[in-house]
PDB file of C-alpha atoms in Angstrom:
ATOM      1  CA  PHE A  60       0.104   0.210   0.359  1.00 57.00           C
ATOM      2  CA  ASP A  61       1.763   2.794  -1.517  1.00 57.00           C
ATOM      3  CA  LEU A  62       1.763   5.429   1.922  1.00 70.00           C
ATOM      4  CA  VAL A  63       3.258   9.029   1.665  1.00 83.00           C
ATOM      5  CA  GLY A  64       5.773   9.704  -0.872  1.00 78.00           C
ATOM      6  CA  ASP A  65       7.718   7.631  -1.213  1.00 81.00           C
ATOM      7  CA  LEU A  66       7.627   5.081   1.788  1.00 83.00           C
ATOM      8  CA  GLN A  67       5.002   2.161   1.276  1.00 79.00           C
ATOM      9  CA  LEU A  68       3.170   0.402   4.674  1.00 77.00           C
ATOM     10  CA  ARG A  69       3.401  -3.254   4.108  1.00 79.00           C
ATOM     11  CA  LEU A  70       1.417  -5.659   6.647  1.00 83.00           C
ATOM     12  CA  VAL A  71       2.640  -9.245   7.292  1.00 84.00           C
ATOM     13  CA  ARG A  72       2.374 -12.107   9.764  1.00 82.00           C
ATOM     14  CA  GLU A  73       4.504 -13.284  11.340  1.00 82.00           C
ATOM     15  CA  THR A  74       5.694 -17.240  11.016  1.00 87.00           C
ATOM     16  CA  PRO A  75       7.797 -19.709  13.462  1.00 89.00           C
ATOM     17  CA  GLU A  76      10.650 -19.496   9.848  1.00 90.00           C
ATOM     18  CA  CYS A  77       9.761 -15.777   8.795  1.00 88.00           C
ATOM     19  CA  LEU A  78       8.056 -12.813   8.575  1.00 83.00           C
ATOM     20  CA  LEU A  79       5.597 -12.734   5.260  1.00 85.00           C
ATOM     21  CA  THR A  80       4.239  -9.651   3.558  1.00 87.00           C
ATOM     22  CA  LEU A  81       0.197 -10.306   3.677  1.00 85.00           C
ATOM     23  CA  GLN A  82      -1.205  -9.463   0.126  1.00 86.00           C
ATOM     24  CA  ALA A  83      -4.854  -7.659  -0.369  1.00 86.00           C
ATOM     25  CA  SER A  84      -6.426 -11.017  -0.997  1.00 89.00           C
ATOM     26  CA  GLU A  85      -5.948 -12.117   2.258  1.00 88.00           C
ATOM     27  CA  LEU A  86      -6.851  -8.904   3.668  1.00 87.00           C
ATOM     28  CA  ASP A  87     -10.692  -9.266   1.768  1.00 89.00           C
ATOM     29  CA  ALA A  88     -10.382 -12.657   3.170  1.00 92.00           C
ATOM     30  CA  MET A  89     -10.481 -11.397   7.117  1.00 91.00           C
ATOM     31  CA  ARG A  90     -12.799  -8.850   6.589  1.00 93.00           C
ATOM     32  CA  LEU A  91     -10.195  -6.618   6.840  1.00 90.00           C
ATOM     33  CA  ASP A  92      -9.714  -2.736   4.975  1.00 89.00           C
ATOM     34  CA  ALA A  93      -6.756  -1.021   4.753  1.00 83.00           C
ATOM     35  CA  HIS A  94      -7.283   1.179   7.953  1.00 85.00           C
ATOM     36  CA  ALA A  95      -8.946  -2.404  10.001  1.00 91.00           C
ATOM     37  CA  ALA A  96      -5.269  -4.512   9.780  1.00 88.00           C
ATOM     38  CA  LEU A  97      -2.922  -0.641  10.656  1.00 88.00           C
ATOM     39  CA  ALA A  98      -5.382  -0.420  13.621  1.00 91.00           C
ATOM     40  CA  ILE A  99      -4.357  -4.448  14.714  1.00 91.00           C
ATOM     41  CA  ALA A 100      -0.272  -3.467  12.783  1.00 89.00           C
ATOM     42  CA  LEU A 101      -0.008  -0.750  15.360  1.00 91.00           C
ATOM     43  CA  ALA A 102      -1.579  -2.813  18.713  1.00 92.00           C
ATOM     44  CA  ASN A 103       0.654  -5.442  17.773  1.00 90.00           C
ATOM     45  CA  PHE A 104       3.418  -3.222  17.605  1.00 89.00           C
ATOM     46  CA  ARG A 105       3.174  -1.774  20.862  1.00 91.00           C
ATOM     47  CA  ARG A 106       2.835  -5.281  22.056  1.00 90.00           C
ATOM     48  CA  ARG A 107       5.965  -6.260  21.355  1.00 87.00           C
ATOM     49  CA  HIS A 108       8.283  -2.596  21.574  1.00 88.00           C
ATOM     50  CA  GLY A 109       6.651  -1.478  24.335  1.00 90.00           C
ATOM     51  CA  ALA A 110       5.216   1.860  24.156  1.00 91.00           C
ATOM     52  CA  PRO A 111       6.797   5.271  21.832  1.00 93.00           C
ATOM     53  CA  ALA A 112       9.026   7.546  23.858  1.00 93.00           C
ATOM     54  CA  VAL A 113      11.076  10.341  22.864  1.00 96.00           C
ATOM     55  CA  SER A 114      14.711  10.971  23.719  1.00 96.00           C
ATOM     56  CA  ALA A 115      17.081  13.785  21.807  1.00 96.00           C
ATOM     57  CA  TRP A 116      19.060  13.766  19.473  1.00 95.00           C
ATOM     58  CA  HIS A 117      21.997  15.541  18.229  1.00 93.00           C
ATOM     59  CA  ASP A 118      19.534  18.162  17.389  1.00 93.00           C
ATOM     60  CA  LEU A 119      17.046  17.080  16.960  1.00 97.00           C
ATOM     61  CA  ARG A 120      14.211  14.514  18.180  1.00 97.00           C
ATOM     62  CA  ARG A 121      14.469  10.403  17.903  1.00 96.00           C
ATOM     63  CA  VAL A 122      11.390   8.356  18.632  1.00 96.00           C
ATOM     64  CA  GLY A 123      12.048   4.775  19.334  1.00 93.00           C
ATOM     65  CA  GLY A 124      10.868   1.675  21.089  1.00 88.00           C
ATOM     66  CA  ARG A 125      12.278  -1.123  23.188  1.00 86.00           C
ATOM     67  CA  VAL A 126      13.781  -3.099  19.745  1.00 80.00           C
ATOM     68  CA  GLU A 127      15.576  -0.095  18.016  1.00 81.00           C
ATOM     69  CA  ASP A 128      15.094  -2.503  14.553  1.00 83.00           C
ATOM     70  CA  ALA A 129      12.486  -1.129  14.170  1.00 86.00           C
ATOM     71  CA  ASP A 130      11.475   2.487  15.595  1.00 91.00           C
ATOM     72  CA  SER A 131      10.399   4.099  11.666  1.00 92.00           C
ATOM     73  CA  GLY A 132       7.413   1.892  12.237  1.00 91.00           C
ATOM     74  CA  TRP A 133       6.159   4.462  14.932  1.00 93.00           C
ATOM     75  CA  PHE A 134       5.517   6.716  12.072  1.00 94.00           C
ATOM     76  CA  LEU A 135       2.429   4.681  11.727  1.00 91.00           C
ATOM     77  CA  ASP A 136       1.342   5.336  15.164  1.00 93.00           C
ATOM     78  CA  ARG A 137      -1.258   8.551  14.550  1.00 92.00           C
ATOM     79  CA  ALA A 138      -1.951   9.022  18.471  1.00 93.00           C
ATOM     80  CA  LEU A 139       1.921   9.454  18.696  1.00 96.00           C
ATOM     81  CA  TRP A 140       1.767  12.533  16.065  1.00 96.00           C
ATOM     82  CA  ARG A 141      -1.583  14.354  17.151  1.00 96.00           C
ATOM     83  CA  GLY A 142       0.480  14.371  20.877  1.00 96.00           C
ATOM     84  CA  LEU A 143       3.087  15.411  18.840  1.00 97.00           C
ATOM     85  CA  LEU A 144       1.246  18.047  17.575  1.00 97.00           C
ATOM     86  CA  ALA A 145      -0.796  19.138  20.110  1.00 96.00           C
ATOM     87  CA  GLU A 146       2.846  21.144  21.620  1.00 96.00           C
ATOM     88  CA  HIS A 147       3.977  22.298  18.032  1.00 97.00           C
ATOM     89  CA  PRO A 148       1.025  23.104  15.995  1.00 96.00           C
ATOM     90  CA  GLN A 149       3.162  24.991  13.740  1.00 96.00           C
ATOM     91  CA  GLY A 150       3.450  21.403  12.952  1.00 97.00           C
ATOM     92  CA  LEU A 151       6.382  18.796  12.882  1.00 98.00           C
ATOM     93  CA  VAL A 152       8.788  18.065  10.366  1.00 98.00           C
ATOM     94  CA  ALA A 153       9.930  13.504  10.628  1.00 98.00           C
ATOM     95  CA  ALA A 154      12.157  11.119   8.365  1.00 97.00           C
ATOM     96  CA  LEU A 155      12.831   7.918   8.439  1.00 96.00           C
ATOM     97  CA  PRO A 156      16.394   7.167   6.714  1.00 95.00           C
ATOM     98  CA  ARG A 157      16.630   3.761   7.902  1.00 93.00           C
ATOM     99  CA  SER A 158      14.339   1.051   9.501  1.00 91.00           C
ATOM    100  CA  ASP A 159      16.003   1.974  12.570  1.00 92.00           C
ATOM    101  CA  LEU A 160      15.732   5.727  12.701  1.00 95.00           C
ATOM    102  CA  LEU A 161      12.856   7.992  13.174  1.00 96.00           C
ATOM    103  CA  VAL A 162      13.559  11.550  13.757  1.00 97.00           C
ATOM    104  CA  PHE A 163      11.222  15.342  13.978  1.00 98.00           C
ATOM    105  CA  ALA A 164      11.597  18.139  14.588  1.00 98.00           C
ATOM    106  CA  PRO A 165       9.247  21.021  15.281  1.00 98.00           C
ATOM    107  CA  VAL A 166       8.794  23.524  11.571  1.00 97.00           C
ATOM    108  CA  ALA A 167       9.346  26.130  13.617  1.00 97.00           C
ATOM    109  CA  ASP A 168      12.905  24.597  14.617  1.00 98.00           C
ATOM    110  CA  ALA A 169      14.766  25.813  11.109  1.00 97.00           C
ATOM    111  CA  ALA A 170      17.814  25.598  11.929  1.00 97.00           C
ATOM    112  CA  ALA A 171      16.948  21.396  12.738  1.00 98.00           C
ATOM    113  CA  VAL A 172      14.656  21.140  10.215  1.00 98.00           C
ATOM    114  CA  ALA A 173      18.051  22.647   8.005  1.00 97.00           C
ATOM    115  CA  GLY A 174      20.151  19.895   9.050  1.00 96.00           C
ATOM    116  CA  MET A 175      17.561  17.269   8.575  1.00 97.00           C
ATOM    117  CA  ARG A 176      17.420  18.995   4.555  1.00 96.00           C
ATOM    118  CA  ARG A 177      20.958  18.346   4.399  1.00 94.00           C
ATOM    119  CA  GLY A 178      22.060  15.435   6.508  1.00 94.00           C
ATOM    120  CA  ILE A 179      18.939  12.919   6.034  1.00 95.00           C
ATOM    121  CA  PRO A 180      19.760  11.887   2.540  1.00 93.00           C
ATOM    122  CA  ARG A 181      23.185  11.120   3.880  1.00 92.00           C
ATOM    123  CA  LEU A 182      22.064   9.301   5.958  1.00 92.00           C
ATOM    124  CA  HIS A 183      20.051   7.604   4.097  1.00 93.00           C
ATOM    125  CA  ALA A 184      22.339   6.327   0.889  1.00 90.00           C
ATOM    126  CA  GLY A 185      24.708   5.457   4.394  1.00 90.00           C
ATOM    127  CA  GLY A 186      21.918   3.110   5.206  1.00 88.00           C
ATOM    128  CA  GLY A 187      22.417   0.278   3.099  1.00 86.00           C
ATOM    129  CA  ASP A 188      19.871  -3.228   3.606  1.00 86.00           C
ATOM    130  CA  TYR A 189      17.619  -0.948   6.346  1.00 88.00           C
ATOM    131  CA  ARG A 190      17.754   2.563   4.229  1.00 90.00           C
ATOM    132  CA  LEU A 191      13.909   4.316   4.149  1.00 91.00           C
ATOM    133  CA  SER A 192      13.589   7.565   2.231  1.00 94.00           C
ATOM    134  CA  SER A 193      15.402   9.887   2.312  1.00 95.00           C
ATOM    135  CA  ALA A 194      12.768  12.329   2.106  1.00 95.00           C
ATOM    136  CA  LEU A 195      10.941  14.436   4.678  1.00 97.00           C
ATOM    137  CA  TYR A 196       7.554  14.468   5.681  1.00 97.00           C
ATOM    138  CA  LEU A 197       5.573  16.703   7.282  1.00 97.00           C
ATOM    139  CA  PHE A 198       3.369  16.683   9.796  1.00 97.00           C
ATOM    140  CA  GLU A 199       0.571  19.421  10.352  1.00 95.00           C
ATOM    141  CA  GLY A 200      -3.492  18.928  10.602  1.00 92.00           C
ATOM    142  CA  ASP A 201      -3.619  15.897  11.230  1.00 92.00           C
ATOM    143  CA  ARG A 202      -1.945  14.329   7.751  1.00 93.00           C
ATOM    144  CA  TRP A 203       1.509  14.037   6.703  1.00 95.00           C
ATOM    145  CA  SER A 204       2.657  15.354   2.944  1.00 95.00           C
ATOM    146  CA  VAL A 205       5.626  15.923   1.780  1.00 95.00           C
ATOM    147  CA  LEU A 206       7.986  18.224   2.857  1.00 96.00           C
ATOM    148  CA  GLN A 207      11.226  17.216   0.823  1.00 95.00           C
ATOM    149  CA  PRO A 208      10.800  14.635  -2.512  1.00 95.00           C
ATOM    150  CA  ALA A 209      13.837  12.469  -2.559  1.00 92.00           C
ATOM    151  CA  VAL A 210      16.416  12.330  -3.835  1.00 87.00           C
ATOM    152  CA  ALA A 211      17.960   8.949  -5.548  1.00 79.00           C
ATOM    153  CA  VAL A 212      20.825   7.174  -4.101  1.00 69.00           C
ATOM    154  CA  ALA A 213      24.176   6.763  -6.689  1.00 64.00           C
TER     155      ALA A 213
END
């Protein structure tokens, strides 16, 4: 499922051997639309990784849980972003350069946002198999949009 910008949502089910991507036909068979499936996925994510925590990370803020490898999953937690938006009503700029890294800054923090514009593409390029997106995303008005499009990795 296309999410926003160059991000895609992959819903998975766990088997003893691996994680398998759920197909649309499997969601149909379970009588789940994308929103219901996402709600279940987020509940499972919270159960497995604990509640999200926000901590300082250089001049940005980092969102994480118990298992760092999947920190980018918190991008989908609308309740988290609504709470953060209440603290910073002008909006939030977020980036997910790798699956283990989700950072943000208030739009009002011009220096931090400028640093993200320069640094996130480099973090993404060096992310190897964990690369997600070099784009910057804006959360305002209870929705995500692309602030800075992704750049191609050379």
